[in-house]
mmCIF file of C-alpha atoms and ligand atoms in Angstrom:
data_model
loop_
_atom_site.group_PDB
_atom_site.id
_atom_site.type_symbol
_atom_site.label_atom_id
_atom_site.label_comp_id
_atom_site.label_asym_id
_atom_site.label_seq_id
_atom_site.Cartn_x
_atom_site.Cartn_y
_atom_site.Cartn_z
ATOM 1 C CA MET A 624 -69.149 98.036 -104.720
ATOM 2 C CA SER A 625 -68.004 95.611 -107.355
ATOM 3 C CA LYS A 626 -65.142 96.220 -109.692
ATOM 4 C CA THR A 627 -65.464 98.199 -112.913
ATOM 5 C CA ILE A 628 -64.867 95.911 -115.901
ATOM 6 C CA ILE A 629 -65.591 98.323 -118.771
ATOM 7 C CA GLU A 630 -64.821 102.026 -118.719
ATOM 8 C CA VAL A 631 -65.911 104.222 -121.609
ATOM 9 C CA LYS A 632 -64.775 107.839 -121.471
ATOM 10 C CA ASN A 633 -65.916 110.577 -123.806
ATOM 11 C CA LEU A 634 -66.478 108.305 -126.799
ATOM 12 C CA PHE A 635 -67.117 109.910 -130.170
ATOM 13 C CA LYS A 636 -67.860 108.215 -133.506
ATOM 14 C CA LYS A 637 -68.264 110.006 -136.800
ATOM 15 C CA TYR A 638 -69.358 108.425 -140.064
ATOM 16 C CA GLY A 639 -68.121 111.061 -142.509
ATOM 17 C CA ASP A 640 -69.689 114.281 -141.289
ATOM 18 C CA PHE A 641 -72.374 112.530 -139.301
ATOM 19 C CA GLU A 642 -71.731 112.213 -135.575
ATOM 20 C CA ALA A 643 -73.399 108.984 -134.448
ATOM 21 C CA VAL A 644 -71.896 108.932 -130.923
ATOM 22 C CA LYS A 645 -71.420 112.290 -129.243
ATOM 23 C CA GLY A 646 -69.135 112.009 -126.249
ATOM 24 C CA ILE A 647 -70.604 109.273 -124.098
ATOM 25 C CA SER A 648 -69.113 107.946 -120.850
ATOM 26 C CA PHE A 649 -70.192 105.010 -118.717
ATOM 27 C CA ASP A 650 -68.841 102.203 -116.546
ATOM 28 C CA VAL A 651 -69.957 98.594 -116.487
ATOM 29 C CA LYS A 652 -69.486 96.682 -113.208
ATOM 30 C CA GLU A 653 -68.247 93.138 -113.070
ATOM 31 C CA GLY A 654 -71.126 90.645 -112.875
ATOM 32 C CA GLU A 655 -73.947 92.971 -113.870
ATOM 33 C CA ILE A 656 -76.319 93.016 -116.812
ATOM 34 C CA PHE A 657 -75.814 96.484 -118.247
ATOM 35 C CA GLY A 658 -78.224 97.768 -120.868
ATOM 36 C CA LEU A 659 -77.800 100.347 -123.589
ATOM 37 C CA LEU A 660 -81.419 101.373 -124.012
ATOM 38 C CA GLY A 661 -82.576 103.589 -126.833
ATOM 39 C CA PRO A 662 -84.501 103.900 -130.078
ATOM 40 C CA ASN A 663 -83.272 102.802 -133.494
ATOM 41 C CA GLY A 664 -80.426 104.949 -134.679
ATOM 42 C CA ALA A 665 -79.422 106.052 -131.156
ATOM 43 C CA GLY A 666 -75.881 104.723 -131.533
ATOM 44 C CA LYS A 667 -76.189 101.510 -129.494
ATOM 45 C CA SER A 668 -74.669 99.084 -132.010
ATOM 46 C CA THR A 669 -71.941 101.543 -132.920
ATOM 47 C CA THR A 670 -70.945 101.841 -129.258
ATOM 48 C CA LEU A 671 -71.090 98.097 -128.693
ATOM 49 C CA GLU A 672 -69.053 97.255 -131.787
ATOM 50 C CA ILE A 673 -66.385 99.789 -130.872
ATOM 51 C CA ILE A 674 -65.961 98.141 -127.453
ATOM 52 C CA GLU A 675 -65.909 94.741 -129.189
ATOM 53 C CA THR A 676 -62.955 96.034 -131.271
ATOM 54 C CA LEU A 677 -64.990 95.496 -134.455
ATOM 55 C CA ARG A 678 -65.307 99.196 -135.348
ATOM 56 C CA THR A 679 -62.891 102.058 -135.003
ATOM 57 C CA LYS A 680 -63.720 105.043 -132.809
ATOM 58 C CA THR A 681 -63.158 108.672 -133.685
ATOM 59 C CA SER A 682 -61.955 109.574 -130.185
ATOM 60 C CA GLY A 683 -62.336 108.678 -126.540
ATOM 61 C CA GLU A 684 -60.881 106.129 -124.186
ATOM 62 C CA ILE A 685 -62.001 102.557 -123.552
ATOM 63 C CA ILE A 686 -60.626 100.241 -120.888
ATOM 64 C CA VAL A 687 -61.801 96.628 -120.758
ATOM 65 C CA ASP A 688 -60.739 94.603 -117.713
ATOM 66 C CA GLY A 689 -57.822 96.955 -117.169
ATOM 67 C CA MET A 690 -56.685 96.846 -120.809
ATOM 68 C CA ASP A 691 -56.609 99.888 -123.058
ATOM 69 C CA LEU A 692 -58.480 99.192 -126.300
ATOM 70 C CA ASP A 693 -55.950 101.224 -128.291
ATOM 71 C CA LYS A 694 -53.014 99.196 -127.002
ATOM 72 C CA LEU A 695 -54.295 95.682 -126.358
ATOM 73 C CA PRO A 696 -57.211 94.935 -128.698
ATOM 74 C CA ASN A 697 -56.136 91.330 -129.186
ATOM 75 C CA ASP A 698 -55.987 90.667 -125.452
ATOM 76 C CA ILE A 699 -59.433 92.197 -125.087
ATOM 77 C CA LYS A 700 -60.775 89.897 -127.821
ATOM 78 C CA LYS A 701 -59.692 86.889 -125.776
ATOM 79 C CA ILE A 702 -61.866 87.747 -122.779
ATOM 80 C CA ILE A 703 -65.030 88.824 -124.565
ATOM 81 C CA GLY A 704 -67.816 86.856 -126.226
ATOM 82 C CA VAL A 705 -69.409 88.376 -129.288
ATOM 83 C CA GLN A 706 -72.556 87.196 -131.042
ATOM 84 C CA LEU A 707 -71.772 86.313 -134.608
ATOM 85 C CA GLN A 708 -74.191 87.383 -137.305
ATOM 86 C CA THR A 709 -76.536 84.415 -137.692
ATOM 87 C CA SER A 710 -76.510 84.971 -141.445
ATOM 88 C CA GLY A 711 -72.878 83.847 -141.376
ATOM 89 C CA TYR A 712 -73.748 80.371 -140.095
ATOM 90 C CA TYR A 713 -73.543 77.426 -142.428
ATOM 91 C CA PRO A 714 -77.228 76.496 -142.663
ATOM 92 C CA GLY A 715 -76.578 72.845 -143.523
ATOM 93 C CA LEU A 716 -74.379 72.026 -140.518
ATOM 94 C CA ASN A 717 -75.872 70.734 -137.298
ATOM 95 C CA LEU A 718 -75.408 72.494 -133.958
ATOM 96 C CA VAL A 719 -72.574 70.271 -132.752
ATOM 97 C CA GLU A 720 -70.734 70.684 -136.049
ATOM 98 C CA LEU A 721 -71.161 74.454 -135.915
ATOM 99 C CA LEU A 722 -69.894 74.694 -132.330
ATOM 100 C CA ASN A 723 -66.868 72.572 -133.188
ATOM 101 C CA LEU A 724 -66.201 74.742 -136.219
ATOM 102 C CA PHE A 725 -66.329 77.980 -134.197
ATOM 103 C CA ALA A 726 -64.268 76.450 -131.390
ATOM 104 C CA GLY A 727 -61.636 75.606 -133.995
ATOM 105 C CA LEU A 728 -61.605 79.221 -135.167
ATOM 106 C CA TYR A 729 -61.111 80.375 -131.562
ATOM 107 C CA ASN A 730 -58.528 77.643 -131.013
ATOM 108 C CA GLU A 731 -60.520 76.402 -128.003
ATOM 109 C CA SER A 732 -61.370 72.867 -127.039
ATOM 110 C CA ILE A 733 -64.988 72.573 -125.979
ATOM 111 C CA ASP A 734 -67.657 70.096 -124.993
ATOM 112 C CA PRO A 735 -70.407 71.007 -127.472
ATOM 113 C CA PHE A 736 -73.065 69.145 -125.501
ATOM 114 C CA ALA A 737 -72.270 71.045 -122.296
ATOM 115 C CA LEU A 738 -72.630 74.309 -124.211
ATOM 116 C CA LEU A 739 -75.928 73.159 -125.707
ATOM 117 C CA ASP A 740 -77.111 72.234 -122.192
ATOM 118 C CA LYS A 741 -76.449 75.775 -121.043
ATOM 119 C CA VAL A 742 -78.829 77.146 -123.656
ATOM 120 C CA ASN A 743 -81.313 74.291 -123.368
ATOM 121 C CA LEU A 744 -80.692 72.944 -126.869
ATOM 122 C CA ARG A 745 -79.170 69.503 -126.250
ATOM 123 C CA ASP A 746 -82.176 67.829 -127.859
ATOM 124 C CA LYS A 747 -81.397 69.811 -131.029
ATOM 125 C CA ALA A 748 -77.731 68.759 -131.147
ATOM 126 C CA LYS A 749 -78.133 66.977 -134.480
ATOM 127 C CA SER A 750 -80.538 69.509 -136.000
ATOM 128 C CA LYS A 751 -79.370 71.788 -138.738
ATOM 129 C CA PHE A 752 -79.181 75.490 -138.008
ATOM 130 C CA LYS A 753 -81.703 76.280 -140.745
ATOM 131 C CA GLU A 754 -84.248 73.959 -139.131
ATOM 132 C CA MET A 755 -84.486 75.926 -135.890
ATOM 133 C CA SER A 756 -87.006 78.565 -134.805
ATOM 134 C CA GLY A 757 -86.050 82.194 -134.236
ATOM 135 C CA GLY A 758 -85.774 81.722 -130.478
ATOM 136 C CA GLN A 759 -83.647 78.613 -130.841
ATOM 137 C CA LYS A 760 -81.336 80.381 -133.277
ATOM 138 C CA GLN A 761 -80.881 83.216 -130.790
ATOM 139 C CA ARG A 762 -80.171 80.774 -127.936
ATOM 140 C CA PHE A 763 -77.671 79.008 -130.143
ATOM 141 C CA SER A 764 -75.954 82.262 -131.027
ATOM 142 C CA ILE A 765 -75.654 82.971 -127.293
ATOM 143 C CA ALA A 766 -73.991 79.558 -126.905
ATOM 144 C CA THR A 767 -71.422 80.644 -129.499
ATOM 145 C CA THR A 768 -70.550 83.684 -127.357
ATOM 146 C CA LEU A 769 -69.597 81.319 -124.516
ATOM 147 C CA ILE A 770 -67.106 79.198 -126.494
ATOM 148 C CA ASN A 771 -64.013 81.051 -125.296
ATOM 149 C CA LYS A 772 -65.261 81.203 -121.653
ATOM 150 C CA PRO A 773 -65.432 84.986 -121.764
ATOM 151 C CA LYS A 774 -65.575 87.376 -118.799
ATOM 152 C CA ILE A 775 -67.969 89.643 -120.695
ATOM 153 C CA ILE A 776 -70.538 88.893 -123.383
ATOM 154 C CA PHE A 777 -72.080 91.405 -125.767
ATOM 155 C CA LEU A 778 -75.633 90.950 -127.015
ATOM 156 C CA ASP A 779 -77.046 93.335 -129.623
ATOM 157 C CA GLU A 780 -80.857 93.337 -129.571
ATOM 158 C CA PRO A 781 -80.998 89.593 -128.908
ATOM 159 C CA THR A 782 -84.780 89.390 -128.593
ATOM 160 C CA THR A 783 -85.864 91.474 -131.569
ATOM 161 C CA GLY A 784 -88.457 89.594 -133.595
ATOM 162 C CA LEU A 785 -89.072 86.869 -131.010
ATOM 163 C CA ASP A 786 -92.463 85.932 -129.599
ATOM 164 C CA PRO A 787 -93.201 86.538 -125.891
ATOM 165 C CA GLN A 788 -92.282 83.021 -124.753
ATOM 166 C CA ALA A 789 -89.040 82.972 -126.647
ATOM 167 C CA ARG A 790 -88.172 86.410 -125.225
ATOM 168 C CA ARG A 791 -88.794 85.259 -121.667
ATOM 169 C CA ASN A 792 -86.770 82.091 -122.230
ATOM 170 C CA LEU A 793 -83.929 84.251 -123.459
ATOM 171 C CA TRP A 794 -84.208 86.579 -120.439
ATOM 172 C CA GLU A 795 -83.918 83.553 -118.141
ATOM 173 C CA LEU A 796 -80.897 82.335 -120.062
ATOM 174 C CA ILE A 797 -79.190 85.735 -119.860
ATOM 175 C CA LYS A 798 -79.817 85.853 -116.090
ATOM 176 C CA GLU A 799 -78.311 82.372 -115.744
ATOM 177 C CA ILE A 800 -75.229 83.524 -117.604
ATOM 178 C CA ARG A 801 -74.898 86.449 -115.202
ATOM 179 C CA SER A 802 -75.337 84.063 -112.228
ATOM 180 C CA SER A 803 -72.340 82.127 -113.435
ATOM 181 C CA GLY A 804 -70.269 85.308 -113.031
ATOM 182 C CA THR A 805 -70.202 86.582 -116.602
ATOM 183 C CA THR A 806 -70.806 90.279 -117.180
ATOM 184 C CA VAL A 807 -73.444 90.992 -119.825
ATOM 185 C CA ILE A 808 -73.776 94.140 -121.898
ATOM 186 C CA ILE A 809 -76.925 94.205 -123.969
ATOM 187 C CA THR A 810 -78.640 96.669 -126.269
ATOM 188 C CA THR A 811 -82.390 96.890 -126.557
ATOM 189 C CA HIS A 812 -85.134 99.263 -127.567
ATOM 190 C CA TYR A 813 -87.673 97.362 -125.451
ATOM 191 C CA MET A 814 -88.359 99.188 -122.192
ATOM 192 C CA ASP A 815 -90.025 96.163 -120.580
ATOM 193 C CA GLU A 816 -86.992 94.046 -121.385
ATOM 194 C CA ALA A 817 -84.590 96.535 -119.826
ATOM 195 C CA GLU A 818 -86.833 96.801 -116.765
ATOM 196 C CA VAL A 819 -86.872 93.071 -115.990
ATOM 197 C CA LEU A 820 -83.408 92.169 -117.172
ATOM 198 C CA CYS A 821 -80.913 94.960 -116.571
ATOM 199 C CA ASP A 822 -79.232 95.816 -113.283
ATOM 200 C CA ARG A 823 -78.443 99.248 -114.706
ATOM 201 C CA VAL A 824 -79.231 100.981 -117.972
ATOM 202 C CA ALA A 825 -77.792 103.867 -119.904
ATOM 203 C CA ILE A 826 -80.569 105.580 -121.822
ATOM 204 C CA ILE A 827 -79.100 106.730 -125.104
ATOM 205 C CA ASP A 828 -80.731 109.004 -127.656
ATOM 206 C CA SER A 829 -79.195 110.626 -130.750
ATOM 207 C CA GLY A 830 -75.690 109.609 -129.690
ATOM 208 C CA LYS A 831 -75.915 110.973 -126.144
ATOM 209 C CA ILE A 832 -76.505 109.325 -122.794
ATOM 210 C CA ILE A 833 -79.313 111.075 -120.967
ATOM 211 C CA ALA A 834 -79.490 108.880 -117.834
ATOM 212 C CA ILE A 835 -77.592 106.027 -116.190
ATOM 213 C CA GLU A 836 -79.243 104.221 -113.283
ATOM 214 C CA SER A 837 -81.003 101.052 -112.244
ATOM 215 C CA PRO A 838 -84.473 100.765 -113.798
ATOM 216 C CA ASP A 839 -85.981 100.819 -110.277
ATOM 217 C CA GLN A 840 -84.224 104.053 -109.397
ATOM 218 C CA LEU A 841 -85.207 105.704 -112.677
ATOM 219 C CA ILE A 842 -88.844 104.815 -112.049
ATOM 220 C CA ASP A 843 -88.709 105.949 -108.398
ATOM 221 C CA ASP A 844 -87.129 109.241 -109.456
ATOM 222 C CA LEU A 845 -89.924 109.817 -111.946
ATOM 223 C CA VAL A 846 -92.603 108.978 -109.391
ATOM 224 C CA ALA A 847 -90.941 111.362 -106.904
ATOM 225 C CA THR A 848 -91.546 114.229 -109.327
ATOM 226 C CA GLY A 849 -95.273 113.682 -108.849
ATOM 227 C CA PHE A 850 -95.688 111.756 -112.086
ATOM 228 C CA GLU A 851 -98.733 109.547 -112.299
ATOM 229 C CA ARG A 852 -99.881 107.361 -115.110
ATOM 230 C CA PRO A 853 -102.945 108.916 -116.716
ATOM 231 C CA LYS A 854 -105.015 105.745 -116.553
ATOM 232 C CA GLU A 855 -105.488 103.127 -113.859
ATOM 233 C CA VAL A 856 -103.066 100.319 -114.561
ATOM 234 C CA LYS A 857 -104.349 96.770 -114.720
ATOM 235 C CA LYS A 858 -102.452 94.158 -112.750
ATOM 236 C CA ALA A 859 -101.757 92.092 -115.843
ATOM 237 C CA SER A 860 -101.297 92.718 -119.521
ATOM 238 C CA LEU A 861 -102.537 90.910 -122.608
ATOM 239 C CA GLU A 862 -99.035 89.489 -122.888
ATOM 240 C CA ASP A 863 -99.394 87.985 -119.381
ATOM 241 C CA VAL A 864 -102.680 86.403 -120.499
ATOM 242 C CA PHE A 865 -100.998 85.012 -123.595
ATOM 243 C CA ILE A 866 -98.103 83.564 -121.595
ATOM 244 C CA LYS A 867 -100.510 82.044 -119.040
ATOM 245 C CA LEU A 868 -102.682 80.466 -121.735
ATOM 246 C CA THR A 869 -99.867 79.082 -123.845
ATOM 247 C CA GLY A 870 -97.410 78.361 -121.026
ATOM 248 C CA HIS A 871 -93.802 79.356 -121.495
ATOM 249 C CA GLU A 872 -92.037 77.121 -119.031
ATOM 250 C CA LEU A 873 -90.895 74.100 -120.969
ATOM 251 C CA ARG A 874 -92.035 75.113 -124.377
ATOM 252 C CA ALA A 875 -89.579 74.467 -127.143
ATOM 253 C CA ASP A 876 -89.776 77.764 -128.973
HETATM 254 P P1 ADP B 1157 -78.655 101.710 -133.069
HETATM 255 O O1 ADP B 1157 -77.912 100.443 -132.915
HETATM 256 O O2 ADP B 1157 -78.921 102.426 -131.780
HETATM 257 O O3 ADP B 1157 -79.933 101.530 -133.845
HETATM 258 P P2 ADP B 1157 -76.467 102.473 -134.799
HETATM 259 O O4 ADP B 1157 -75.273 102.535 -133.912
HETATM 260 O O5 ADP B 1157 -76.620 101.300 -135.668
HETATM 261 O O6 ADP B 1157 -77.769 102.729 -133.911
HETATM 262 O O7 ADP B 1157 -76.465 103.755 -135.717
HETATM 263 C C1 ADP B 1157 -76.355 105.074 -135.194
HETATM 264 C C2 ADP B 1157 -76.433 106.061 -136.359
HETATM 265 O O8 ADP B 1157 -75.261 105.905 -137.145
HETATM 266 C C3 ADP B 1157 -77.607 105.859 -137.271
HETATM 267 O O9 ADP B 1157 -78.064 107.123 -137.698
HETATM 268 C C4 ADP B 1157 -77.035 105.071 -138.420
HETATM 269 O O10 ADP B 1157 -77.742 105.331 -139.620
HETATM 270 C C5 ADP B 1157 -75.612 105.608 -138.495
HETATM 271 N N1 ADP B 1157 -74.666 104.579 -138.990
HETATM 272 C C6 ADP B 1157 -74.450 103.367 -138.453
HETATM 273 N N2 ADP B 1157 -73.496 102.689 -139.136
HETATM 274 C C7 ADP B 1157 -73.105 103.502 -140.140
HETATM 275 C C8 ADP B 1157 -72.140 103.392 -141.183
HETATM 276 N N3 ADP B 1157 -71.390 102.303 -141.332
HETATM 277 N N4 ADP B 1157 -72.016 104.444 -142.027
HETATM 278 C C9 ADP B 1157 -72.761 105.556 -141.876
HETATM 279 N N5 ADP B 1157 -73.674 105.739 -140.904
HETATM 280 C C10 ADP B 1157 -73.860 104.734 -140.045
HETATM 281 MG MG1 MG B 1158 -78.424 98.512 -133.459
#
């Protein structure tokens, strides 16, 4: 069993009288892709941003890589990678300039081209941020999470609004990041995404966790109850047809 890298115990968050997070607990293991899966408004971003030290909690305990969030928030910041809001990027700077700018803010020295290689954007090194497609912007924002060589990266709905090819490219990229030993915690409301990408998911609804398991186990458990899909399932979907026809492999999205 691998080591626990994030421990969340009995986390509550109130916005005024409204309780957005209602006593959730979960552990994230080192080296896994852990998903917070739930509908809009479930409390995913709130939970993520509290662990990222960007929002205050109402109560509960959070330990990140052995450090208590209440006592060592600045040390936690050093070992995590957070996606910056893409709206905060300077649209007129090119990708290398942006990476150098962010690296300066983190006080890190980086090789911008090596980072762009990791997210398959070296050929866009001199392109301005505003000139890129949605998928490219998301890949670039993932590159920015890697600047400080973090142990854990946090991705909040990284594929929302992307087309099927761009989503699959991003899934591959996230798996590569995990392969290099980085722990990934991701939020999504896409069930198919959680199923292919996450090692384990916490299903969250109205501020409560209702299940934590691997997607495989959750599906097997459901099947074991005698559940059957009402209709015969085809072996491919329209999305598979689309991907096959348009080809996602080396497409620059
Ligand atoms: P999710 O990311 O799962 O869509 P959020 O964590 O963004 O959910 O929001 C959870 C709930 O908390 C929602 O009902 C949302 O409207 C509410 N909420 C989020 N941020 C604030 C805030 N700053 N002030 C008041 N309510 C908020
Ligand atoms: Mg959200």
